Short mmCIF file of C-alpha atoms and ligand atoms in Angstrom, two decimals:
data_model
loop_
_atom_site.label_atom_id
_atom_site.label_comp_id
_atom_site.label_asym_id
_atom_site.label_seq_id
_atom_site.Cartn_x
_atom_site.Cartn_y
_atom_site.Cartn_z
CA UNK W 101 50.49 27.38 13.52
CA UNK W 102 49.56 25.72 10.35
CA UNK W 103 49.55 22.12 8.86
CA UNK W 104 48.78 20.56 5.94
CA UNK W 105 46.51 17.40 4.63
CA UNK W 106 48.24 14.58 4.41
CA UNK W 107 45.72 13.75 1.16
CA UNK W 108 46.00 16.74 -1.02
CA UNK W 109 48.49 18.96 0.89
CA UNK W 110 45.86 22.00 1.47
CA UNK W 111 47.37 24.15 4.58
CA UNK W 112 45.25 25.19 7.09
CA UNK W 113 46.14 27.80 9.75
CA UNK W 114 45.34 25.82 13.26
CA UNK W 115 45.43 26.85 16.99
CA UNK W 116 46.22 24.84 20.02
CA UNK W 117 42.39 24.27 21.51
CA UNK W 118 41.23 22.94 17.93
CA UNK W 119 43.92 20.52 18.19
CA UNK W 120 43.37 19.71 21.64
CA UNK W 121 39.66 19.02 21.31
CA UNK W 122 40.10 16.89 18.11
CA UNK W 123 42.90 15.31 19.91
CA UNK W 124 45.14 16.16 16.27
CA UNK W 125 42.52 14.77 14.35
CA UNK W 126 41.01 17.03 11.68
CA UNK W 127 39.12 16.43 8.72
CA UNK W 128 40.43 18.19 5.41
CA UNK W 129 38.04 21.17 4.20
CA UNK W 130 38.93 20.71 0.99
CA UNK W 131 39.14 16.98 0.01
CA UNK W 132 37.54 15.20 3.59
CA UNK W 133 40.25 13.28 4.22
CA UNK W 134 40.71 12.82 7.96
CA UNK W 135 44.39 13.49 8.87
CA UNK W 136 46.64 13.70 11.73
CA UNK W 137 47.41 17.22 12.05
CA UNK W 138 50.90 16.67 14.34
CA UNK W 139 52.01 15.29 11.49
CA UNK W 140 52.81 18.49 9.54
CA UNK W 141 52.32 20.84 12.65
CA UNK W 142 54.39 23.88 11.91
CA UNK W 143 55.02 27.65 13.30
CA UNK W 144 55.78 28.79 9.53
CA UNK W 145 54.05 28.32 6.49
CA UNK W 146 54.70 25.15 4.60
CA UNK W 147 56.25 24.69 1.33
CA UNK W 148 53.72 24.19 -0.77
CA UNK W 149 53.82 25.69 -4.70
CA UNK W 150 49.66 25.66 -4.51
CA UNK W 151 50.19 28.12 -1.52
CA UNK W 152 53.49 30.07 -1.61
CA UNK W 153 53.47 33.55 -0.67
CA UNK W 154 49.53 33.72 -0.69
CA UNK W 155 48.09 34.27 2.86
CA UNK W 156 44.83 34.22 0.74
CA UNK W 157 44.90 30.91 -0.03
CA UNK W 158 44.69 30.09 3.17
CA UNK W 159 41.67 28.19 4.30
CA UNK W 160 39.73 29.79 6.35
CA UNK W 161 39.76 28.14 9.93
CA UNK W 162 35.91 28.09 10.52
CA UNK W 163 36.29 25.03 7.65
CA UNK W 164 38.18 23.28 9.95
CA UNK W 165 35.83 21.12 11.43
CA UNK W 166 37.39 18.64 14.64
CA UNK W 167 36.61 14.78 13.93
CA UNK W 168 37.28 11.76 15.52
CA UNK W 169 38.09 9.38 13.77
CA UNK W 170 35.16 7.38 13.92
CA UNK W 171 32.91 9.92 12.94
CA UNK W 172 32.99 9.04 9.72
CA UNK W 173 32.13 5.22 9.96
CA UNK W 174 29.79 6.42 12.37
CA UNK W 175 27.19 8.31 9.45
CA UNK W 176 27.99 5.35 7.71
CA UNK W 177 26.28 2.82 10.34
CA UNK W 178 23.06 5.14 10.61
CA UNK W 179 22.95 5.36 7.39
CA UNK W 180 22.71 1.14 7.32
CA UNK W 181 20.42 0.94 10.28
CA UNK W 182 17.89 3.56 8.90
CA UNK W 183 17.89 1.37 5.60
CA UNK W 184 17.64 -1.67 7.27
CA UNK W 185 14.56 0.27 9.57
CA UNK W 186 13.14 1.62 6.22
CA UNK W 187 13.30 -1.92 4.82
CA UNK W 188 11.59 -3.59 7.95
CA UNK W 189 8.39 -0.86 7.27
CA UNK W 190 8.40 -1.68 3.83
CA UNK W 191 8.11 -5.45 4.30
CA UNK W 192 5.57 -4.63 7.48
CA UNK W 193 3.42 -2.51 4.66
CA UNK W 194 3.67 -5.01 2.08
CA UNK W 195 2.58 -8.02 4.73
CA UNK W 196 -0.53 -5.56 6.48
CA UNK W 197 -1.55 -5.37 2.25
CA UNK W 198 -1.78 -9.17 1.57
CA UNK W 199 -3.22 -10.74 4.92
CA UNK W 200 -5.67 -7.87 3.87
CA UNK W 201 -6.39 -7.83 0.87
CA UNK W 202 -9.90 -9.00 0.81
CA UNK W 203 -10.25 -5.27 2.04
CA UNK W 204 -9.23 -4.24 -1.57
CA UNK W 205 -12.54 -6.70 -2.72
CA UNK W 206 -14.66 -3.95 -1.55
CA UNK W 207 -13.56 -1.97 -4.28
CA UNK W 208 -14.28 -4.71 -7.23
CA UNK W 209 -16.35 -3.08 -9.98
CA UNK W 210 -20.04 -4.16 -9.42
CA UNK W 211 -22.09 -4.57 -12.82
CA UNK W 212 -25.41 -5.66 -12.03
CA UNK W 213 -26.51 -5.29 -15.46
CA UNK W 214 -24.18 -7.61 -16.83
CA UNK W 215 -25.43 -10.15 -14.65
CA UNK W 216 -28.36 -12.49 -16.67
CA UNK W 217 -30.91 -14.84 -15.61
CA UNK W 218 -30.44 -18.63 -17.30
CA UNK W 219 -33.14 -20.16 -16.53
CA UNK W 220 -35.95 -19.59 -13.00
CA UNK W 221 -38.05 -21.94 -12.14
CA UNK W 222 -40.73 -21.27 -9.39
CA UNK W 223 -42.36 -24.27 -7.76
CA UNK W 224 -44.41 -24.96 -4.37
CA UNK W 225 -42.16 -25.78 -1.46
CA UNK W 226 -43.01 -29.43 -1.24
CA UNK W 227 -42.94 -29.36 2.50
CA UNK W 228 -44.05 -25.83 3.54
CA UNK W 229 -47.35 -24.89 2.13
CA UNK W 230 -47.84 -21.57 1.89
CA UNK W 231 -43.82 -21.14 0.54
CA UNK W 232 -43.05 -20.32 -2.71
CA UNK W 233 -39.35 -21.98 -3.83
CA UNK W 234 -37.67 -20.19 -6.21
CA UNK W 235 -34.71 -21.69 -7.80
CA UNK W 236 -32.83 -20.04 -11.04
CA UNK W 237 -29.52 -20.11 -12.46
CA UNK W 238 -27.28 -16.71 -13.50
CA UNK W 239 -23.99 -16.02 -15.49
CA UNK W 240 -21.42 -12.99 -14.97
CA UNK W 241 -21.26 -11.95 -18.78
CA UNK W 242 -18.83 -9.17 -18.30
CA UNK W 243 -15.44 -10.41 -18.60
CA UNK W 244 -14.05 -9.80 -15.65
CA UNK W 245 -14.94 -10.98 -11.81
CA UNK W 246 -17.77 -8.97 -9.99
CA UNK W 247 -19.59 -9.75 -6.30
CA UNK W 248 -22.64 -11.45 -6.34
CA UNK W 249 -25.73 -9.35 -6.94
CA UNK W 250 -28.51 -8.25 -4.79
CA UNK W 251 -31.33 -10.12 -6.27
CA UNK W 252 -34.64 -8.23 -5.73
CA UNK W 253 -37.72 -10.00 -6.66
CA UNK W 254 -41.41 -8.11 -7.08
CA UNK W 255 -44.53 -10.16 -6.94
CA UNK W 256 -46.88 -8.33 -9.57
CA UNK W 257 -50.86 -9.12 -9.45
CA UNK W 258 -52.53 -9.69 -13.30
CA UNK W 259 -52.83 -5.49 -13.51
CA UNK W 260 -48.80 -5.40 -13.32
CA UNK W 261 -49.57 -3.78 -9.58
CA UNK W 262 -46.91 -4.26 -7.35
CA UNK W 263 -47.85 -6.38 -4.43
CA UNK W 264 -44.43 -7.45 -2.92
CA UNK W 265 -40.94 -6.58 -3.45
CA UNK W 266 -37.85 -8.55 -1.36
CA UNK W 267 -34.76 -8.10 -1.73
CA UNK W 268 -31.79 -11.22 -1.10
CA UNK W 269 -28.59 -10.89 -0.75
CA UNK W 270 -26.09 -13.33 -1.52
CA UNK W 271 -25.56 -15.03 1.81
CA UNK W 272 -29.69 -16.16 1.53
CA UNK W 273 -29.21 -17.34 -1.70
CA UNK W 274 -26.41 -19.24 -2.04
CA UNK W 275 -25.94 -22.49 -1.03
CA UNK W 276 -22.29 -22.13 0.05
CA UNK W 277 -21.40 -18.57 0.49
CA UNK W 278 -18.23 -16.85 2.05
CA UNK W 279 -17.83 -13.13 2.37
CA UNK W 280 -16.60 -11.37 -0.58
CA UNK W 281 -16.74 -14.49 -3.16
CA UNK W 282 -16.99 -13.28 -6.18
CA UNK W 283 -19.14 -14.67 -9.38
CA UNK W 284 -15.92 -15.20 -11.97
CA UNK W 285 -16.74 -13.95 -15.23
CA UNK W 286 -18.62 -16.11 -17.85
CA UNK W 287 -19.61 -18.58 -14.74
CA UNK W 288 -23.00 -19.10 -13.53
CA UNK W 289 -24.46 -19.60 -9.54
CA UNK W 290 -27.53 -21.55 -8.33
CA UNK W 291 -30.06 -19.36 -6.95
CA UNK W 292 -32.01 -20.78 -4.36
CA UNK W 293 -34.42 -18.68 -1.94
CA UNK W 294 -37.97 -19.17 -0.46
CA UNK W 295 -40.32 -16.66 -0.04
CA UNK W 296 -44.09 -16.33 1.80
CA UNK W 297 -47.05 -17.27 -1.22
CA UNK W 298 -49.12 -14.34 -1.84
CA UNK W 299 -52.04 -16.37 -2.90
CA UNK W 300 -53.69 -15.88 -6.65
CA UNK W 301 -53.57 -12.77 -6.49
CA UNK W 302 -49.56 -12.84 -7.06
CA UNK W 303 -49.23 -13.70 -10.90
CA UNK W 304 -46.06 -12.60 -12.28
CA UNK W 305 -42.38 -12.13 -11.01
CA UNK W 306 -40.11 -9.64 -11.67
CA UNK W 307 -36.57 -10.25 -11.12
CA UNK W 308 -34.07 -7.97 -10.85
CA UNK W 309 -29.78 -7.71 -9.89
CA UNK W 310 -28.20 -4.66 -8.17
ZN1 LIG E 445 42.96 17.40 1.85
#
């Protein structure tokens, strides 16, 4: 039997079962228009000038594929719901990144040797003999924002011999510190840390920022 798309008028050849199964449904081969195929069911070849006389012209029945009707709509739903799912992830990414993003701090370019001493200014703690207080001021001069530095400070005896070295990090000597603050370019911070006296024999400091 053959019939013939209502859309562009290609004839297919068409058995019974097929149209059973797609309950006279089928989808064209050639232009995917979905058609009823009792529309144009025929036992002889239909008139059509595309096809006369050719049996080779003849789609081939594998083409023939059986569709509901709803098939169609059906890609077209997925095709919405995996956007809308692809969408959702995106947004879920993009949410994760910013409640985050001090993560991304970790990864701020650290220039010690940009950062400078202002002015230091080392004093006896007025209430705790035997403490040194060490207060000094420092400025970011590269021009962008970097964490606060390790400050390392070496207690040198008059021979330049090293006779202590400690190292602070930015939590001991800032006043108000919060994890990953950084020092904003061109700005200066208050240093302020104590440290044990070494007696006489301690008469130079070295300071230094990594
Ligand atoms: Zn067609």
């Amino acid at each position: 039997m053959y019939t013939q798309c209502s859309n562009c008028g290609a004839v297919f050849r068409v058995n019974m079962k097929e149209l059973t199964v797609a309950q006279g449904q089928l989808r064209c081969g050639e232009c995917d228009e979905i058609f009823n195929a009792m529309d144009t069911l025929s036992t002889t070849l239909p008139k059509n000038k595309n096809f006369v006389d050719s049996n080779e012209e003849l789609i081939d029945p594998d083409v023939l594929t059986p569709q509901y009707s709803y098939t169609k709509s059906n890609k077209k739903s997925s095709f919405f719901q995996l956007l809308a799912v692809l969408i959702l992830l995106l947004l879920l990414v993009a949410q994760f990144l910013y409640t985050n993003k001090h993560w991304f701090n970790n990864t701020v370019k650290r220039s010690p040797e940009k950062i400078h001493m202002i002015s230091r200014n080392i004093i006896s703690h007025p209430n705790n003999s035997g403490v040194l207080l060490i207060s000094a001021s420092i400025e970011n001069q590269a021009d962008y924002a970097q964490p606060y530095p390790y400050v390392e400070i070496t207690l040198l005896d008059d021979k330049k011999n090293k006779i202590a070295l400690r190292r602070f990090k930015p939590e001991e000597y800032l006043q108000h510190y919060s994890k990953n603050d950084l020092l904003q370019p061109k700005k200066q911070a208050s240093l302020q840390l104590t440290i044990s006296d070494p007696g006489k024999k301690a008469t130079r400091f070295n300071f230094q920022f990594m």
